[in-house]
Amino acid sequence: MRQEVFSAVSFLSGLLRHRKALTPDELDRFSSCLFNVLTTRYSNHWFPEHPFKGSAFRCIRIVKRTLDPVVVSAAVEAGIAESRLQQLLPNELTLWVDPDEVSYRFGEDGSIGVVEIPSSARPTDSNCRNEHHKFTEFTDVMSTAIAV
């Protein structure tokens, strides 16, 4: 689960990094908080033997610039205004975080893409309020240019 969550967090962080509107510290803090929020949320909704069970629960959505509550929660924990992220993240995005696969779709009619899940990246536990991972030091899953 941690690797899939890490990939999802890296994907969203990559979108934010591309916009160059958050400081590296803000980006790392947000990434760390989002990682913690998602791992806590998914801990009882992760079924590797039935990967699609709970998929809707694990889906992260941005619809008409309305951010998913897990993104808002991480932003609040990181001290970043929700309105700032609304301006930086895409208008429409769906991100599915499932066992062995993280996939995304921009817009309602866009093609579905798959995010690479790095086997070697293993973030450590942290408290996002006091200390945080350097997500930017692990990997940049944005190997292809994505128009935001």
PDB file of N, CA and C in Angstrom, residues 5 9 13 25-41 69-80 85 124 126-133 135:
ATOM      1  N   VAL A   5       0.532   4.506  -2.539  1.00  0.00           N
ATOM      2  CA  VAL A   5       0.238   5.833  -1.991  1.00  0.00           C
ATOM      3  C   VAL A   5       1.372   6.790  -2.328  1.00  0.00           C
ATOM      4  N   VAL A   9       0.941  10.277  -4.375  1.00  0.00           N
ATOM      5  CA  VAL A   9       1.412  11.540  -3.808  1.00  0.00           C
ATOM      6  C   VAL A   9       2.453  12.176  -4.722  1.00  0.00           C
ATOM      7  N   SER A  13       2.156  15.775  -6.459  1.00  0.00           N
ATOM      8  CA  SER A  13       3.243  16.708  -6.168  1.00  0.00           C
ATOM      9  C   SER A  13       3.944  17.143  -7.443  1.00  0.00           C
ATOM     10  N   ASP A  25       9.843  23.685   0.332  1.00  0.00           N
ATOM     11  CA  ASP A  25       9.419  23.295   1.680  1.00  0.00           C
ATOM     12  C   ASP A  25       7.911  23.063   1.734  1.00  0.00           C
ATOM     13  N   GLU A  26       7.137  23.946   1.115  1.00  0.00           N
ATOM     14  CA  GLU A  26       5.676  23.769   1.077  1.00  0.00           C
ATOM     15  C   GLU A  26       5.301  22.487   0.347  1.00  0.00           C
ATOM     16  N   LEU A  27       5.966  22.229  -0.748  1.00  0.00           N
ATOM     17  CA  LEU A  27       5.689  21.032  -1.534  1.00  0.00           C
ATOM     18  C   LEU A  27       6.022  19.771  -0.740  1.00  0.00           C
ATOM     19  N   ASP A  28       7.138  19.760  -0.062  1.00  0.00           N
ATOM     20  CA  ASP A  28       7.512  18.602   0.761  1.00  0.00           C
ATOM     21  C   ASP A  28       6.553  18.415   1.936  1.00  0.00           C
ATOM     22  N   ARG A  29       6.161  19.511   2.550  1.00  0.00           N
ATOM     23  CA  ARG A  29       5.215  19.439   3.672  1.00  0.00           C
ATOM     24  C   ARG A  29       3.867  18.892   3.205  1.00  0.00           C
ATOM     25  N   PHE A  30       3.360  19.409   2.082  1.00  0.00           N
ATOM     26  CA  PHE A  30       2.090  18.929   1.537  1.00  0.00           C
ATOM     27  C   PHE A  30       2.197  17.446   1.180  1.00  0.00           C
ATOM     28  N   SER A  31       3.276  17.053   0.524  1.00  0.00           N
ATOM     29  CA  SER A  31       3.464  15.649   0.131  1.00  0.00           C
ATOM     30  C   SER A  31       3.469  14.730   1.342  1.00  0.00           C
ATOM     31  N   SER A  32       4.186  15.133   2.373  1.00  0.00           N
ATOM     32  CA  SER A  32       4.266  14.334   3.585  1.00  0.00           C
ATOM     33  C   SER A  32       2.900  14.204   4.247  1.00  0.00           C
ATOM     34  N   CYS A  33       2.189  15.319   4.333  1.00  0.00           N
ATOM     35  CA  CYS A  33       0.853  15.293   4.951  1.00  0.00           C
ATOM     36  C   CYS A  33      -0.119  14.463   4.128  1.00  0.00           C
ATOM     37  N   LEU A  34      -0.078  14.586   2.813  1.00  0.00           N
ATOM     38  CA  LEU A  34      -0.965  13.794   1.966  1.00  0.00           C
ATOM     39  C   LEU A  34      -0.647  12.313   2.095  1.00  0.00           C
ATOM     40  N   PHE A  35       0.623  11.975   2.164  1.00  0.00           N
ATOM     41  CA  PHE A  35       1.018  10.576   2.358  1.00  0.00           C
ATOM     42  C   PHE A  35       0.423  10.042   3.667  1.00  0.00           C
ATOM     43  N   ASN A  36       0.540  10.809   4.729  1.00  0.00           N
ATOM     44  CA  ASN A  36       0.009  10.380   6.033  1.00  0.00           C
ATOM     45  C   ASN A  36      -1.507  10.266   6.019  1.00  0.00           C
ATOM     46  N   VAL A  37      -2.183  11.240   5.418  1.00  0.00           N
ATOM     47  CA  VAL A  37      -3.650  11.218   5.347  1.00  0.00           C
ATOM     48  C   VAL A  37      -4.113   9.993   4.558  1.00  0.00           C
ATOM     49  N   LEU A  38      -3.486   9.731   3.424  1.00  0.00           N
ATOM     50  CA  LEU A  38      -3.919   8.606   2.580  1.00  0.00           C
ATOM     51  C   LEU A  38      -3.618   7.250   3.220  1.00  0.00           C
ATOM     52  N   THR A  39      -2.445   7.086   3.806  1.00  0.00           N
ATOM     53  CA  THR A  39      -2.141   5.783   4.417  1.00  0.00           C
ATOM     54  C   THR A  39      -3.077   5.509   5.589  1.00  0.00           C
ATOM     55  N   THR A  40      -3.408   6.532   6.339  1.00  0.00           N
ATOM     56  CA  THR A  40      -4.371   6.347   7.441  1.00  0.00           C
ATOM     57  C   THR A  40      -5.745   6.002   6.888  1.00  0.00           C
ATOM     58  N   ARG A  41      -6.185   6.736   5.895  1.00  0.00           N
ATOM     59  CA  ARG A  41      -7.520   6.520   5.315  1.00  0.00           C
ATOM     60  C   ARG A  41      -7.654   5.140   4.681  1.00  0.00           C
ATOM     61  N   PRO A  69     -11.791  15.868  -0.385  1.00  0.00           N
ATOM     62  CA  PRO A  69     -11.540  16.151   1.043  1.00  0.00           C
ATOM     63  C   PRO A  69     -10.177  15.684   1.555  1.00  0.00           C
ATOM     64  N   VAL A  70      -9.609  14.606   1.012  1.00  0.00           N
ATOM     65  CA  VAL A  70      -8.290  14.169   1.484  1.00  0.00           C
ATOM     66  C   VAL A  70      -7.210  15.166   1.086  1.00  0.00           C
ATOM     67  N   VAL A  71      -7.356  15.789  -0.076  1.00  0.00           N
ATOM     68  CA  VAL A  71      -6.402  16.807  -0.515  1.00  0.00           C
ATOM     69  C   VAL A  71      -6.542  18.048   0.364  1.00  0.00           C
ATOM     70  N   VAL A  72      -7.768  18.427   0.656  1.00  0.00           N
ATOM     71  CA  VAL A  72      -8.014  19.580   1.525  1.00  0.00           C
ATOM     72  C   VAL A  72      -7.432  19.325   2.913  1.00  0.00           C
ATOM     73  N   SER A  73      -7.653  18.143   3.455  1.00  0.00           N
ATOM     74  CA  SER A  73      -7.136  17.797   4.769  1.00  0.00           C
ATOM     75  C   SER A  73      -5.611  17.897   4.807  1.00  0.00           C
ATOM     76  N   ALA A  74      -4.947  17.377   3.785  1.00  0.00           N
ATOM     77  CA  ALA A  74      -3.485  17.446   3.729  1.00  0.00           C
ATOM     78  C   ALA A  74      -3.014  18.893   3.600  1.00  0.00           C
ATOM     79  N   ALA A  75      -3.720  19.682   2.818  1.00  0.00           N
ATOM     80  CA  ALA A  75      -3.355  21.092   2.650  1.00  0.00           C
ATOM     81  C   ALA A  75      -3.456  21.834   3.986  1.00  0.00           C
ATOM     82  N   VAL A  76      -4.546  21.602   4.711  1.00  0.00           N
ATOM     83  CA  VAL A  76      -4.732  22.244   6.019  1.00  0.00           C
ATOM     84  C   VAL A  76      -3.602  21.838   6.966  1.00  0.00           C
ATOM     85  N   GLU A  77      -3.309  20.534   7.016  1.00  0.00           N
ATOM     86  CA  GLU A  77      -2.217  20.047   7.881  1.00  0.00           C
ATOM     87  C   GLU A  77      -0.879  20.672   7.504  1.00  0.00           C
ATOM     88  N   ALA A  78      -0.686  20.914   6.195  1.00  0.00           N
ATOM     89  CA  ALA A  78       0.580  21.467   5.712  1.00  0.00           C
ATOM     90  C   ALA A  78       0.626  22.989   5.795  1.00  0.00           C
ATOM     91  N   GLY A  79      -0.497  23.606   6.143  1.00  0.00           N
ATOM     92  CA  GLY A  79      -0.528  25.061   6.243  1.00  0.00           C
ATOM     93  C   GLY A  79      -0.624  25.749   4.893  1.00  0.00           C
ATOM     94  N   ILE A  80      -1.232  25.099   3.920  1.00  0.00           N
ATOM     95  CA  ILE A  80      -1.389  25.661   2.572  1.00  0.00           C
ATOM     96  C   ILE A  80      -2.880  25.900   2.344  1.00  0.00           C
ATOM     97  N   LEU A  85      -4.322  25.684  -3.808  1.00  0.00           N
ATOM     98  CA  LEU A  85      -4.270  24.413  -4.532  1.00  0.00           C
ATOM     99  C   LEU A  85      -5.329  24.352  -5.619  1.00  0.00           C
ATOM    100  N   THR A 124       9.704   6.956   4.615  1.00  0.00           N
ATOM    101  CA  THR A 124       9.662   6.614   6.036  1.00  0.00           C
ATOM    102  C   THR A 124       8.482   7.304   6.695  1.00  0.00           C
ATOM    103  N   SER A 126       6.548   9.742   9.163  1.00  0.00           N
ATOM    104  CA  SER A 126       6.876  11.058   9.687  1.00  0.00           C
ATOM    105  C   SER A 126       5.619  11.720  10.206  1.00  0.00           C
ATOM    106  N   ASN A 127       5.827  12.753  10.951  1.00  0.00           N
ATOM    107  CA  ASN A 127       4.736  13.582  11.419  1.00  0.00           C
ATOM    108  C   ASN A 127       4.763  14.825  10.532  1.00  0.00           C
ATOM    109  N   CYS A 128       3.746  15.010   9.707  1.00  0.00           N
ATOM    110  CA  CYS A 128       3.804  16.079   8.708  1.00  0.00           C
ATOM    111  C   CYS A 128       3.825  17.473   9.326  1.00  0.00           C
ATOM    112  N   ARG A 129       3.438  17.621  10.572  1.00  0.00           N
ATOM    113  CA  ARG A 129       3.459  18.948  11.186  1.00  0.00           C
ATOM    114  C   ARG A 129       4.863  19.345  11.621  1.00  0.00           C
ATOM    115  N   ASN A 130       5.681  18.385  12.003  1.00  0.00           N
ATOM    116  CA  ASN A 130       6.985  18.705  12.568  1.00  0.00           C
ATOM    117  C   ASN A 130       8.157  18.323  11.672  1.00  0.00           C
ATOM    118  N   GLU A 131       8.033  17.235  10.983  1.00  0.00           N
ATOM    119  CA  GLU A 131       9.106  16.795  10.100  1.00  0.00           C
ATOM    120  C   GLU A 131       8.456  16.184   8.878  1.00  0.00           C
ATOM    121  N   HIS A 132       9.196  16.085   7.807  1.00  0.00           N
ATOM    122  CA  HIS A 132       8.590  15.554   6.599  1.00  0.00           C
ATOM    123  C   HIS A 132       9.629  14.872   5.731  1.00  0.00           C
ATOM    124  N   HIS A 133       9.132  13.969   4.865  1.00  0.00           N
ATOM    125  CA  HIS A 133      10.010  13.313   3.899  1.00  0.00           C
ATOM    126  C   HIS A 133      10.417  14.350   2.873  1.00  0.00           C
ATOM    127  N   PHE A 135      10.091  14.231  -0.461  1.00  0.00           N
ATOM    128  CA  PHE A 135       9.527  13.468  -1.565  1.00  0.00           C
ATOM    129  C   PHE A 135      10.250  13.771  -2.871  1.00  0.00           C
TER     130      PHE A 135
END
